[in-house]
CSV table of C-alpha atoms and ligand atoms in Angstrom, one decimal:
chain,number,residue,atom,x,y,z
A,1305,MET,CA,-41.2,32.2,91.3
A,1306,GLU,CA,-40.1,31.4,88.0
A,1307,ILE,CA,-36.3,31.8,87.2
A,1308,ALA,CA,-36.3,30.4,83.7
A,1309,SER,CA,-38.3,27.8,81.6
A,1310,GLY,CA,-38.4,24.7,83.9
A,1311,ILE,CA,-36.7,26.3,86.9
A,1312,ARG,CA,-38.4,27.8,89.9
A,1313,ARG,CA,-37.2,29.1,93.2
A,1314,ILE,CA,-38.8,29.1,96.7
A,1315,GLY,CA,-37.9,32.2,98.7
A,1316,GLN,CA,-37.3,35.8,97.7
A,1317,GLY,CA,-33.6,35.4,97.2
A,1318,MET,CA,-32.2,35.5,100.7
A,1319,ILE,CA,-32.2,31.7,101.1
A,1320,ASN,CA,-32.9,29.7,98.0
A,1321,SER,CA,-34.3,26.4,97.2
A,1322,TYR,CA,-34.7,25.5,93.4
A,1323,LEU,CA,-36.9,23.2,91.4
A,1324,ILE,CA,-35.9,21.9,88.1
A,1325,GLU,CA,-38.7,20.2,85.9
A,1326,GLU,CA,-37.6,17.7,83.1
A,1327,ALA,CA,-40.2,15.5,81.2
A,1328,GLY,CA,-42.8,15.9,83.9
A,1329,ALA,CA,-40.4,14.8,86.8
A,1330,VAL,CA,-38.8,17.3,89.3
A,1331,THR,CA,-35.5,17.6,91.1
A,1332,ILE,CA,-35.2,20.0,94.1
A,1333,ILE,CA,-31.7,21.6,94.7
A,1334,ASP,CA,-31.2,22.5,98.3
A,1335,ALA,CA,-34.1,22.5,100.8
A,1336,GLY,CA,-33.6,26.0,102.4
A,1337,VAL,CA,-35.4,26.3,105.8
A,1338,PRO,CA,-38.1,23.9,107.1
A,1339,GLY,CA,-41.0,26.3,106.4
A,1340,TYR,CA,-40.4,26.3,102.7
A,1341,TYR,CA,-42.1,22.8,102.6
A,1342,GLY,CA,-45.5,24.7,102.7
A,1343,ASP,CA,-44.4,26.6,99.5
A,1344,LEU,CA,-43.7,23.4,97.6
A,1345,PRO,CA,-47.3,22.6,96.4
A,1346,ALA,CA,-47.9,26.0,94.8
A,1347,GLU,CA,-44.5,26.0,93.1
A,1348,LEU,CA,-44.9,22.5,91.9
A,1349,ALA,CA,-48.5,23.5,90.7
A,1350,ALA,CA,-47.0,26.3,88.6
A,1351,LEU,CA,-45.0,23.7,86.8
A,1352,GLY,CA,-48.0,21.6,86.3
A,1353,ARG,CA,-46.7,19.1,88.7
A,1354,SER,CA,-47.4,17.8,92.2
A,1355,ILE,CA,-45.4,16.4,95.1
A,1356,GLY,CA,-45.5,12.9,93.7
A,1357,ASP,CA,-43.5,14.2,90.7
A,1358,VAL,CA,-40.6,15.1,92.9
A,1359,LYS,CA,-38.0,12.5,92.3
A,1360,ALA,CA,-34.9,13.7,94.1
A,1361,LEU,CA,-33.4,16.3,96.4
A,1362,VAL,CA,-29.8,17.1,95.7
A,1363,LEU,CA,-27.8,19.1,98.2
A,1364,THR,CA,-25.0,21.5,97.1
A,1365,HIS,CA,-23.5,21.1,100.5
A,1366,GLY,CA,-24.1,20.0,104.1
A,1367,HIS,CA,-25.0,23.4,105.9
A,1368,SER,CA,-28.3,23.7,107.8
A,1369,ASP,CA,-29.8,26.6,105.7
A,1370,HIS,CA,-29.8,24.1,102.8
A,1371,ILE,CA,-31.0,21.0,104.7
A,1372,GLY,CA,-34.3,22.8,105.6
A,1373,PHE,CA,-37.2,20.5,104.8
A,1374,ALA,CA,-34.9,17.6,103.5
A,1375,GLU,CA,-35.7,15.2,106.4
A,1376,ARG,CA,-39.4,15.7,106.0
A,1377,LEU,CA,-39.5,15.3,102.3
A,1378,ARG,CA,-37.5,12.1,102.7
A,1379,LYS,CA,-39.5,10.7,105.5
A,1380,GLU,CA,-43.0,11.6,104.3
A,1381,ARG,CA,-42.5,11.3,100.5
A,1382,LYS,CA,-39.7,8.8,100.2
A,1383,VAL,CA,-37.7,11.2,98.2
A,1384,PRO,CA,-34.0,10.4,98.1
A,1385,VAL,CA,-31.6,12.9,99.3
A,1386,SER,CA,-28.0,13.1,98.2
A,1387,VAL,CA,-24.8,15.3,98.9
A,1388,HIS,CA,-21.1,15.0,98.1
A,1389,GLY,CA,-19.5,12.3,100.3
A,1390,ALA,CA,-17.2,15.0,102.1
A,1391,ASP,CA,-20.3,16.7,103.4
A,1392,ALA,CA,-22.4,13.6,104.4
A,1393,ALA,CA,-21.5,13.7,108.1
A,1394,LEU,CA,-22.2,17.5,108.1
A,1395,ALA,CA,-25.6,16.9,106.6
A,1396,ARG,CA,-26.5,14.4,109.1
A,1397,GLY,CA,-25.5,16.8,111.9
A,1398,GLU,CA,-22.7,14.6,113.1
A,1399,VAL,CA,-19.9,17.0,112.9
A,1400,PRO,CA,-19.9,20.9,113.7
A,1401,ASN,CA,-19.9,23.4,111.1
A,1402,PRO,CA,-16.4,23.8,109.8
A,1403,ALA,CA,-16.9,27.7,109.4
A,1404,LYS,CA,-15.9,29.7,112.4
A,1405,GLY,CA,-17.9,32.8,113.4
A,1406,PHE,CA,-19.8,35.3,111.3
A,1407,GLY,CA,-17.0,37.3,109.8
A,1408,PRO,CA,-17.8,41.0,109.0
A,1409,THR,CA,-21.4,41.9,109.7
A,1410,ARG,CA,-23.9,44.7,109.4
A,1411,ILE,CA,-26.7,44.7,111.7
A,1412,ARG,CA,-29.8,45.3,109.5
A,1413,PRO,CA,-29.0,42.5,106.9
A,1414,LEU,CA,-28.0,40.2,109.6
A,1415,ILE,CA,-31.4,40.8,111.6
A,1416,GLU,CA,-33.3,40.2,108.2
A,1417,PHE,CA,-31.6,36.9,107.7
A,1418,LEU,CA,-32.0,35.7,111.3
A,1419,TRP,CA,-35.6,36.9,111.2
A,1420,LEU,CA,-36.4,34.9,108.0
A,1421,THR,CA,-34.5,31.9,109.5
A,1422,MET,CA,-36.7,32.1,112.6
A,1423,ARG,CA,-40.1,32.6,110.9
A,1424,LYS,CA,-39.4,29.7,108.7
A,1425,GLY,CA,-38.3,27.3,111.5
A,1426,GLY,CA,-34.6,27.5,110.6
A,1427,LEU,CA,-33.5,27.4,114.2
A,1428,ARG,CA,-34.7,23.9,114.7
A,1429,ILE,CA,-33.9,21.9,111.7
A,1430,PRO,CA,-34.7,18.2,111.7
A,1431,ARG,CA,-31.5,16.1,111.5
A,1432,LEU,CA,-31.2,14.4,108.1
A,1433,VAL,CA,-31.2,10.7,109.0
A,1434,GLU,CA,-30.2,9.2,105.7
A,1435,VAL,CA,-28.3,10.8,102.9
A,1436,SER,CA,-26.8,9.1,99.8
A,1437,THR,CA,-23.4,10.4,98.5
A,1438,PHE,CA,-22.1,11.3,95.0
A,1439,GLY,CA,-18.6,12.0,93.7
A,1440,ASP,CA,-16.8,14.6,91.6
A,1441,GLY,CA,-17.7,14.4,87.9
A,1442,ALA,CA,-20.8,12.2,88.4
A,1443,THR,CA,-23.8,12.9,86.2
A,1444,LEU,CA,-26.7,12.2,88.7
A,1445,ASP,CA,-29.6,9.9,87.6
A,1446,VAL,CA,-32.2,12.3,88.5
A,1447,PRO,CA,-34.5,14.7,86.5
A,1448,GLY,CA,-32.3,17.4,84.8
A,1449,ALA,CA,-29.2,15.0,85.0
A,1450,PRO,CA,-27.0,17.5,86.8
A,1451,ARG,CA,-23.3,17.0,86.5
A,1452,VAL,CA,-21.3,17.4,89.7
A,1453,ILE,CA,-18.2,19.7,90.0
A,1454,VAL,CA,-16.8,19.6,93.5
A,1455,VAL,CA,-15.6,23.0,94.6
A,1456,PRO,CA,-14.3,22.6,98.1
A,1457,GLY,CA,-13.6,25.6,100.4
A,1458,HIS,CA,-17.0,26.7,101.7
A,1459,THR,CA,-17.4,23.3,103.0
A,1460,PRO,CA,-15.0,20.3,102.2
A,1461,GLY,CA,-17.8,18.7,100.1
A,1462,SER,CA,-19.3,21.8,98.4
A,1463,ALA,CA,-20.5,20.8,94.8
A,1464,ALA,CA,-21.7,22.9,91.9
A,1465,LEU,CA,-24.5,21.2,89.8
A,1466,HIS,CA,-24.5,21.9,86.1
A,1467,VAL,CA,-27.8,21.3,84.4
A,1468,VAL,CA,-26.8,21.7,80.7
A,1469,GLY,CA,-30.4,21.2,79.4
A,1470,ARG,CA,-31.6,24.2,81.3
A,1471,SER,CA,-28.2,26.1,80.9
A,1472,ALA,CA,-28.1,26.5,84.7
A,1473,LEU,CA,-25.2,26.2,87.1
A,1474,PHE,CA,-26.3,25.8,90.6
A,1475,VAL,CA,-23.4,26.9,92.7
A,1476,GLY,CA,-24.6,26.5,96.2
A,1477,ASP,CA,-22.5,28.7,98.5
A,1478,ALA,CA,-19.4,28.4,96.2
A,1479,ILE,CA,-20.4,31.8,95.0
A,1480,ALA,CA,-22.9,34.1,96.6
A,1481,THR,CA,-24.7,37.0,95.0
A,1482,TYR,CA,-25.9,38.4,98.3
A,1483,ALA,CA,-24.1,38.3,101.7
A,1484,VAL,CA,-26.6,37.5,104.3
A,1485,THR,CA,-24.4,39.0,106.9
A,1486,THR,CA,-23.5,42.3,105.3
A,1487,GLY,CA,-26.1,42.9,102.6
A,1488,ALA,CA,-23.5,43.2,100.0
A,1489,SER,CA,-24.6,42.1,96.6
A,1490,GLY,CA,-22.8,40.6,93.5
A,1491,PRO,CA,-20.8,37.6,93.0
A,1492,GLN,CA,-18.6,37.2,96.1
A,1493,VAL,CA,-17.3,34.5,98.6
A,1494,ALA,CA,-20.2,33.6,100.8
A,1495,PRO,CA,-20.2,34.2,104.5
A,1496,PHE,CA,-19.5,31.2,106.7
A,1497,THR,CA,-17.1,29.7,104.4
A,1498,ALA,CA,-14.5,27.4,106.2
A,1499,ASP,CA,-11.5,28.1,103.9
A,1500,ARG,CA,-11.7,31.2,101.8
A,1501,ASP,CA,-8.3,30.7,99.9
A,1502,GLN,CA,-9.6,27.1,98.9
A,1503,ALA,CA,-12.9,28.4,98.0
A,1504,VAL,CA,-11.4,30.9,95.6
A,1505,ALA,CA,-9.0,28.5,94.2
A,1506,SER,CA,-11.8,25.9,93.5
A,1507,LEU,CA,-13.6,28.4,91.2
A,1508,ALA,CA,-10.9,27.4,88.7
A,1509,ARG,CA,-12.8,24.2,88.3
A,1510,LEU,CA,-15.8,26.1,87.0
A,1511,GLU,CA,-13.9,27.9,84.3
A,1512,GLY,CA,-15.0,27.2,80.8
A,1513,LEU,CA,-18.5,26.1,81.8
A,1514,GLU,CA,-21.3,27.7,79.9
A,1515,ALA,CA,-24.6,28.6,81.7
A,1516,THR,CA,-27.0,31.4,81.1
A,1517,TYR,CA,-28.1,31.2,84.8
A,1518,VAL,CA,-25.7,31.0,87.7
A,1519,LEU,CA,-27.9,30.2,90.6
A,1520,PRO,CA,-26.6,30.7,94.2
A,1521,GLY,CA,-27.7,29.5,97.6
A,1522,HIS,CA,-28.1,33.1,98.6
A,1523,GLY,CA,-29.0,36.1,96.4
A,1524,GLN,CA,-30.5,36.6,92.9
A,1525,PRO,CA,-29.6,34.8,89.7
A,1526,TRP,CA,-26.5,35.9,87.9
A,1527,THR,CA,-26.9,36.2,84.1
A,1528,GLY,CA,-23.5,37.8,83.3
A,1529,GLY,CA,-21.7,34.6,82.5
A,1530,VAL,CA,-19.7,32.0,84.5
A,1531,ALA,CA,-16.3,33.6,83.6
A,1532,GLU,CA,-17.4,37.1,84.7
A,1533,ALA,CA,-18.9,35.7,87.9
A,1534,ILE,CA,-15.4,34.1,88.8
A,1535,ARG,CA,-13.6,37.3,87.9
A,1536,LEU,CA,-15.8,39.3,90.3
A,1537,VAL,CA,-15.4,36.8,93.2
A,1538,ARG,CA,-11.7,36.8,92.8
A,1539,SER,CA,-11.3,40.5,92.7
A,1540,SER,CA,-13.5,41.1,95.7
A,1541,ALA,CA,-11.5,38.4,97.5
A,1542,ASN,CA,-8.2,39.9,96.5
A,1543,PRO,CA,-9.0,43.8,96.0
A,1544,PRO,CA,-6.1,45.3,94.1
A,1545,LYS,CA,-3.7,47.2,96.3
A,1546,GLY,CA,-3.0,50.8,95.4
B,3084,ZN,ZN1,-23.2,27.3,103.2
B,3085,ZN,ZN1,-26.0,28.8,102.7
């Protein structure tokens, strides 16, 4: 579905994979679950593009619900996949998920999340065999020229990707606007975050960025500004005592 001019999303908002188009070429940000591969042709067609126009897949971090169809796209279409260096081993499935447990849950949203994951092949995600790495501050030489701002905490190598030309900030799971485990909506720390304190502290690195669209890995787009999103995450993480 269309999010903004030149930006589309696969999925209804529970698990997100984004397409950015620039000058006839496409970058995919995060690969959701394997079954989303079948949705790619229609989303590309809506941009007037086809699978041959996909030049890169950039991962915001190494969690499996962002790896999705990455290996298939890499193997079948020779599309290069990249992630921050600190998450490369996680993306290749060489180290366990640093997050422990589910945190608080509510049964209905959790079942909806697990059901979507199961239906879309998310219980058996092909291991990503090859992934290249980028560092903090890099401007990636891919369509849309995203700039990398590393925001460790959710995972050690979590990165936000700022696409200035589309006024979009892809935050991965550094900020969620929907908690798949509880159904809570609005900007918040994402479930399955390895180090919550570090994740909240890292948001200072996004302060001062301008983006009409803050686009999370889980949940709907946030259009209330980067600063307000950060303020809401901080206040939900540290509710005022009274
Ligand atoms: Zn994650
Ligand atoms: Zn996620």
